[in-house]
mmCIF file of C-alpha atoms in Angstrom:
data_model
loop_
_atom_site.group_PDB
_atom_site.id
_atom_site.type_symbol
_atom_site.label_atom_id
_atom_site.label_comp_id
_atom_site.label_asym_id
_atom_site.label_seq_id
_atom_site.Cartn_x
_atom_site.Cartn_y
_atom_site.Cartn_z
ATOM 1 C CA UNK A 1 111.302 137.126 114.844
ATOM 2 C CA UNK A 2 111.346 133.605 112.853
ATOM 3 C CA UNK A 3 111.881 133.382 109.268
ATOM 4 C CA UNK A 4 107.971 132.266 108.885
ATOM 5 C CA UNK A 5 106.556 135.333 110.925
ATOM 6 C CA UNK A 6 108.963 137.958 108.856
ATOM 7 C CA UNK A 7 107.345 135.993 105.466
ATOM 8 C CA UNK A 8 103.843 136.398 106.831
ATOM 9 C CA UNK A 9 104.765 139.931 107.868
ATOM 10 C CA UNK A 10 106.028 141.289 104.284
ATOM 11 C CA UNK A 11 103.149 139.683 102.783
ATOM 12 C CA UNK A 12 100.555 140.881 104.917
ATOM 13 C CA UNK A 13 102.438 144.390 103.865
ATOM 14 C CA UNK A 14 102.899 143.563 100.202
ATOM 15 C CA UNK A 15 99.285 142.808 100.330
ATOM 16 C CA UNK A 16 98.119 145.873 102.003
ATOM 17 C CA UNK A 17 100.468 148.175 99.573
ATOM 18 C CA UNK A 18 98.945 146.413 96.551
ATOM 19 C CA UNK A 19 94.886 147.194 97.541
ATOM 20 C CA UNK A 20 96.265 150.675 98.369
ATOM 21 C CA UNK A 21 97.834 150.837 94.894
ATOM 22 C CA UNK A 22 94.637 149.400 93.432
ATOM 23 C CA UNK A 23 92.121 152.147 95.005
ATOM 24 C CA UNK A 24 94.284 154.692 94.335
ATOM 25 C CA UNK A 25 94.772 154.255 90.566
ATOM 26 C CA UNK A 26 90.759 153.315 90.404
ATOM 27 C CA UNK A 27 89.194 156.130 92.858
ATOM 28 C CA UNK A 28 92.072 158.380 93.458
ATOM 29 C CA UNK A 29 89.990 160.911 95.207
ATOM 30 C CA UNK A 30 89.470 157.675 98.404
ATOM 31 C CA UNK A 31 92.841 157.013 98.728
ATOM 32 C CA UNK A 32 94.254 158.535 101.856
ATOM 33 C CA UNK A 33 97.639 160.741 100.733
ATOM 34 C CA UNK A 34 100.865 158.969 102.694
ATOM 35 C CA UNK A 35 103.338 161.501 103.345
ATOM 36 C CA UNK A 36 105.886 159.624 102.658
ATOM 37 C CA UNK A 37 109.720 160.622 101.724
ATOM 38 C CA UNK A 38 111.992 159.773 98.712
ATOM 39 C CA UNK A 39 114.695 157.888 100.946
ATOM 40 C CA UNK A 40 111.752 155.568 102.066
ATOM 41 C CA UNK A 41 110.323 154.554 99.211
ATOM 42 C CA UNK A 42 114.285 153.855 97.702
ATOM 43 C CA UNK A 43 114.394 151.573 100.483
ATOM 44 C CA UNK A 44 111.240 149.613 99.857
ATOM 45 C CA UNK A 45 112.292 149.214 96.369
ATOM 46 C CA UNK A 46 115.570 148.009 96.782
ATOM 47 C CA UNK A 47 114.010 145.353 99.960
ATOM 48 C CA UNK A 48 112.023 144.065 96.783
ATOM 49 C CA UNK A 49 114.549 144.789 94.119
ATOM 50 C CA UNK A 50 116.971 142.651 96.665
ATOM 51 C CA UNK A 51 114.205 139.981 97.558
ATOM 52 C CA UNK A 52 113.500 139.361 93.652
ATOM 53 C CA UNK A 53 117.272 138.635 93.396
ATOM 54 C CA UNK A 54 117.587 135.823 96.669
ATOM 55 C CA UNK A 55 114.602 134.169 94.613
ATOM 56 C CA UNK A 56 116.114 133.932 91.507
ATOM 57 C CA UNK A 57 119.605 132.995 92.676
ATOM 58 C CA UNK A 58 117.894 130.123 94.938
ATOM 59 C CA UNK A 59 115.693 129.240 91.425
ATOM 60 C CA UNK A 60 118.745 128.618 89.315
ATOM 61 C CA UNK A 61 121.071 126.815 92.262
ATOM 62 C CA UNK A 62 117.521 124.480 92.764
ATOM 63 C CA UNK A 63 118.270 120.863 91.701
ATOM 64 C CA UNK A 64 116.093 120.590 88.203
ATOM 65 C CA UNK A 65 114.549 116.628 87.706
ATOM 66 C CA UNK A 66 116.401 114.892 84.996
ATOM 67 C CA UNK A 67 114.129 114.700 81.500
ATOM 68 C CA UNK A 68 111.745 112.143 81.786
ATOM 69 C CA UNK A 69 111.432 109.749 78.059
ATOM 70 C CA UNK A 70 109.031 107.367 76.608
ATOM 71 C CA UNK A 71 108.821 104.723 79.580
ATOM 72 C CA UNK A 72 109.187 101.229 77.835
ATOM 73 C CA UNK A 73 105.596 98.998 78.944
ATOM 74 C CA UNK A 74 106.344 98.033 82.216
ATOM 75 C CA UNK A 75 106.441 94.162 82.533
ATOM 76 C CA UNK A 76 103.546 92.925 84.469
ATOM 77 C CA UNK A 77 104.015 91.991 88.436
ATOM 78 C CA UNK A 78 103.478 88.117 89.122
ATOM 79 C CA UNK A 79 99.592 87.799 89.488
ATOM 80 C CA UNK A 80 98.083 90.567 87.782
ATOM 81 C CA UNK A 81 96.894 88.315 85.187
ATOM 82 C CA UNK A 82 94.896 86.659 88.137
ATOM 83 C CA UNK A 83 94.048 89.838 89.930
ATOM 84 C CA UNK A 84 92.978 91.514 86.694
ATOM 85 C CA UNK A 85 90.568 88.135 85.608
ATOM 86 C CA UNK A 86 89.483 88.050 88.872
ATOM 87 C CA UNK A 87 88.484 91.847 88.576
ATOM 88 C CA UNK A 88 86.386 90.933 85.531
ATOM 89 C CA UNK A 89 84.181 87.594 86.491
ATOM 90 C CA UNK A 90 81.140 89.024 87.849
ATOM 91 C CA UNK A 91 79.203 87.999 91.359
ATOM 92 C CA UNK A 92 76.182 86.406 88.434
ATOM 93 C CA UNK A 93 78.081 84.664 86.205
ATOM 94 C CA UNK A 94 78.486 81.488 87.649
ATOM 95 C CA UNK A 95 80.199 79.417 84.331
ATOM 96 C CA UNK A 96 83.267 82.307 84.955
ATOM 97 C CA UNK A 97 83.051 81.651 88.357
ATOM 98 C CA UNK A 98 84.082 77.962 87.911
ATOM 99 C CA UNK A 99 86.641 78.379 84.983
ATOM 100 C CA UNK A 100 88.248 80.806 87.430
ATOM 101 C CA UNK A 101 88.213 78.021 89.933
ATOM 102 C CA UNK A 102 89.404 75.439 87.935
ATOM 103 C CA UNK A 103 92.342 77.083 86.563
ATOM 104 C CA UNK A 104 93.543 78.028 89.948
ATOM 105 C CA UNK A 105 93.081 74.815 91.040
ATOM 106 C CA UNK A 106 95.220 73.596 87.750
ATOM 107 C CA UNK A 107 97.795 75.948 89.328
ATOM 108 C CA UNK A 108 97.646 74.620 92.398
ATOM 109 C CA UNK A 109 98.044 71.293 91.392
ATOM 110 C CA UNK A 110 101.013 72.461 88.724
ATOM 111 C CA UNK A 111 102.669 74.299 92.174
ATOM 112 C CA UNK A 112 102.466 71.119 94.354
ATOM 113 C CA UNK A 113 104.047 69.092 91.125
ATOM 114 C CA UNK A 114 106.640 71.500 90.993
ATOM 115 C CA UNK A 115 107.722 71.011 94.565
ATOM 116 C CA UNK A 116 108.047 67.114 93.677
ATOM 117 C CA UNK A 117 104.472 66.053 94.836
ATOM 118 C CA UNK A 118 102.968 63.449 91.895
ATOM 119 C CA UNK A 119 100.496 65.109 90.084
ATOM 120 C CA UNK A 120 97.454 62.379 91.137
ATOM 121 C CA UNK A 121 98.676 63.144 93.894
ATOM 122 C CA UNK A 122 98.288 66.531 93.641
ATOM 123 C CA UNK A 123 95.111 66.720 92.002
ATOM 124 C CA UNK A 124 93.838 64.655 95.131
ATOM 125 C CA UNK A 125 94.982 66.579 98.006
ATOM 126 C CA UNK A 126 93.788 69.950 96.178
ATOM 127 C CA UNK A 127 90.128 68.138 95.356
ATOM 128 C CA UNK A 128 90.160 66.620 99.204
ATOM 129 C CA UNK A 129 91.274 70.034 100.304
ATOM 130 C CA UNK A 130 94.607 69.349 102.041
ATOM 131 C CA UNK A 131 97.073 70.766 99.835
ATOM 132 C CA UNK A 132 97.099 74.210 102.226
ATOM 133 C CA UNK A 133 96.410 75.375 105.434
ATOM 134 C CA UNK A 134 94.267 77.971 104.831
ATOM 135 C CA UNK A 135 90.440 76.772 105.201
ATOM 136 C CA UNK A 136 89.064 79.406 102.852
ATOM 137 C CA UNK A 137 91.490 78.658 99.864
ATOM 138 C CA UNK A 138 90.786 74.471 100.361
ATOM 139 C CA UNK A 139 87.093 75.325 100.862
ATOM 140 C CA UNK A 140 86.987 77.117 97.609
ATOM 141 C CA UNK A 141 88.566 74.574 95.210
ATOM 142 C CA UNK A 142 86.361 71.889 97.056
ATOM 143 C CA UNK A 143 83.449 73.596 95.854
ATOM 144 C CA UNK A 144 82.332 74.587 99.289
ATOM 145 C CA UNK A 145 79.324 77.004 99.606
ATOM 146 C CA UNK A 146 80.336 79.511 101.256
ATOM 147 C CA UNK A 147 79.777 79.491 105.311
ATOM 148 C CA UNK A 148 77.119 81.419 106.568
ATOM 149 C CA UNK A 149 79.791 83.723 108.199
ATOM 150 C CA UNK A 150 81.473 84.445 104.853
ATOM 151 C CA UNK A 151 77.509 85.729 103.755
ATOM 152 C CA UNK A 152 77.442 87.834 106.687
ATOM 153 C CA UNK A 153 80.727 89.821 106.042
ATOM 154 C CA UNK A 154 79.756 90.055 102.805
ATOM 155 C CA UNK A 155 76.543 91.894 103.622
ATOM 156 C CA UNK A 156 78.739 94.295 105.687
ATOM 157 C CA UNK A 157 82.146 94.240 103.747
ATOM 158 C CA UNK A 158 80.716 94.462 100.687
ATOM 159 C CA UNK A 159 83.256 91.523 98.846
ATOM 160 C CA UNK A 160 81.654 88.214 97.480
ATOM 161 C CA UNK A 161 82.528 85.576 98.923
ATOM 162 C CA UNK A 162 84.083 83.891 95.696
ATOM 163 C CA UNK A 163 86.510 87.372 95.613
ATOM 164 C CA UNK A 164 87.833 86.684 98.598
ATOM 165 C CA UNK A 165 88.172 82.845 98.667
ATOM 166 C CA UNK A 166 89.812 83.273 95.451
ATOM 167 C CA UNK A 167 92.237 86.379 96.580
ATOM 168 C CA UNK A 168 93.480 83.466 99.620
ATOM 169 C CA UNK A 169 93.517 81.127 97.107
ATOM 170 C CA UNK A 170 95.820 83.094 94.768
ATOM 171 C CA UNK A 171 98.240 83.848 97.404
ATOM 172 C CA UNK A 172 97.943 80.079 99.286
ATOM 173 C CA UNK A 173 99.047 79.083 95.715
ATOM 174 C CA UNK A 174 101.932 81.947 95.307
ATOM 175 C CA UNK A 175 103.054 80.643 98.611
ATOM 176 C CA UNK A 176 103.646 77.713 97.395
ATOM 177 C CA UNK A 177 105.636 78.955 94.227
ATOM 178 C CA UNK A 178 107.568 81.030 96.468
ATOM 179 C CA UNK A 179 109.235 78.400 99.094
ATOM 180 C CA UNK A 180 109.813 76.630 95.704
ATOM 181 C CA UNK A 181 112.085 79.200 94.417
#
């Protein structure tokens, strides 16, 4: 017999012995008289009285988590403060829309300056869309309307078009930052 079946087994009894207990305190007269002797029911008691005790002694030898304190404010991740504006510009609002777009493309052009690229230079390739090779992030800081693709999955996915230009273009631009460093 496994350790699991023997567990199921003495609770399936334990269970059993409790609803007997139950009807016999509340309707003694229905409870069914068990002949049983004073050597048996010593031996049930000590099985619990010797059960109780493996549980305890495995409760106090049981690895306790160390205190857990006031966490400090966790410093923010690189980007949350794009993810989290993003979060907040709505589909409608079109004047957020193009801040949003602006400023990333200010960060883009601030990335490719950092990486030793002029900044006209910069600002050029980002407006003529050829400062990354991903067609969705230089569509979007062109000020491309969005394919009619892009409208499709949006129907179905559920995600503006803008979100999701501007999700590529966050991480064409943290691409950038990152062969940098």
């Amino acid at each position: 017999m496994t350790p699991a079946s023997l567990r199921r087994a003495l609770l399936a009894v334990g269970v059993v012995g409790c609803a007997y207990g139950l009807v016999a305190v509340a309707v003694p007269a229905a409870a069914v008289p068990l002949p049983l002797s004073t050597p048996v029911v010593a031996a049930v008691g000590l099985a619990a009285f010797a059960a109780a005790a493996v549980g305890g002694i495995r409760r106090v030898r049981r690895p306790r988590p160390l205190p857990v304190g006031d966490d400090p404010e966790p410093y923010p991740a690189p980007g949350d403060d794009w993810r989290a504006r993003l979060a907040a510009t709505s589909a409608a609002d079109e004047d957020a829309q193009r801040a949003l777009r602006d400023d990333l493309a200010a960060s883009a052009v601030a990335a490719l300056a950092a990486r030793g690229t002029p900044p006209e230079t910069a600002r050029d390739r980002v407006e003529r869309g050829v400062w990354t090779d991903d067609p969705l992030a230089a569509a979007y800081l062109r000020g491309d309307p969005p394919s009619l693709a892009e409208r499709i999955r949006a129907v179905f996915g559920g995600d503006a078009p803008f979100r999701r230009r501007a999700r590529r273009t966050m991480a064409a631009v943290a691409a950038i930052r990152e062969v940098d460093e």
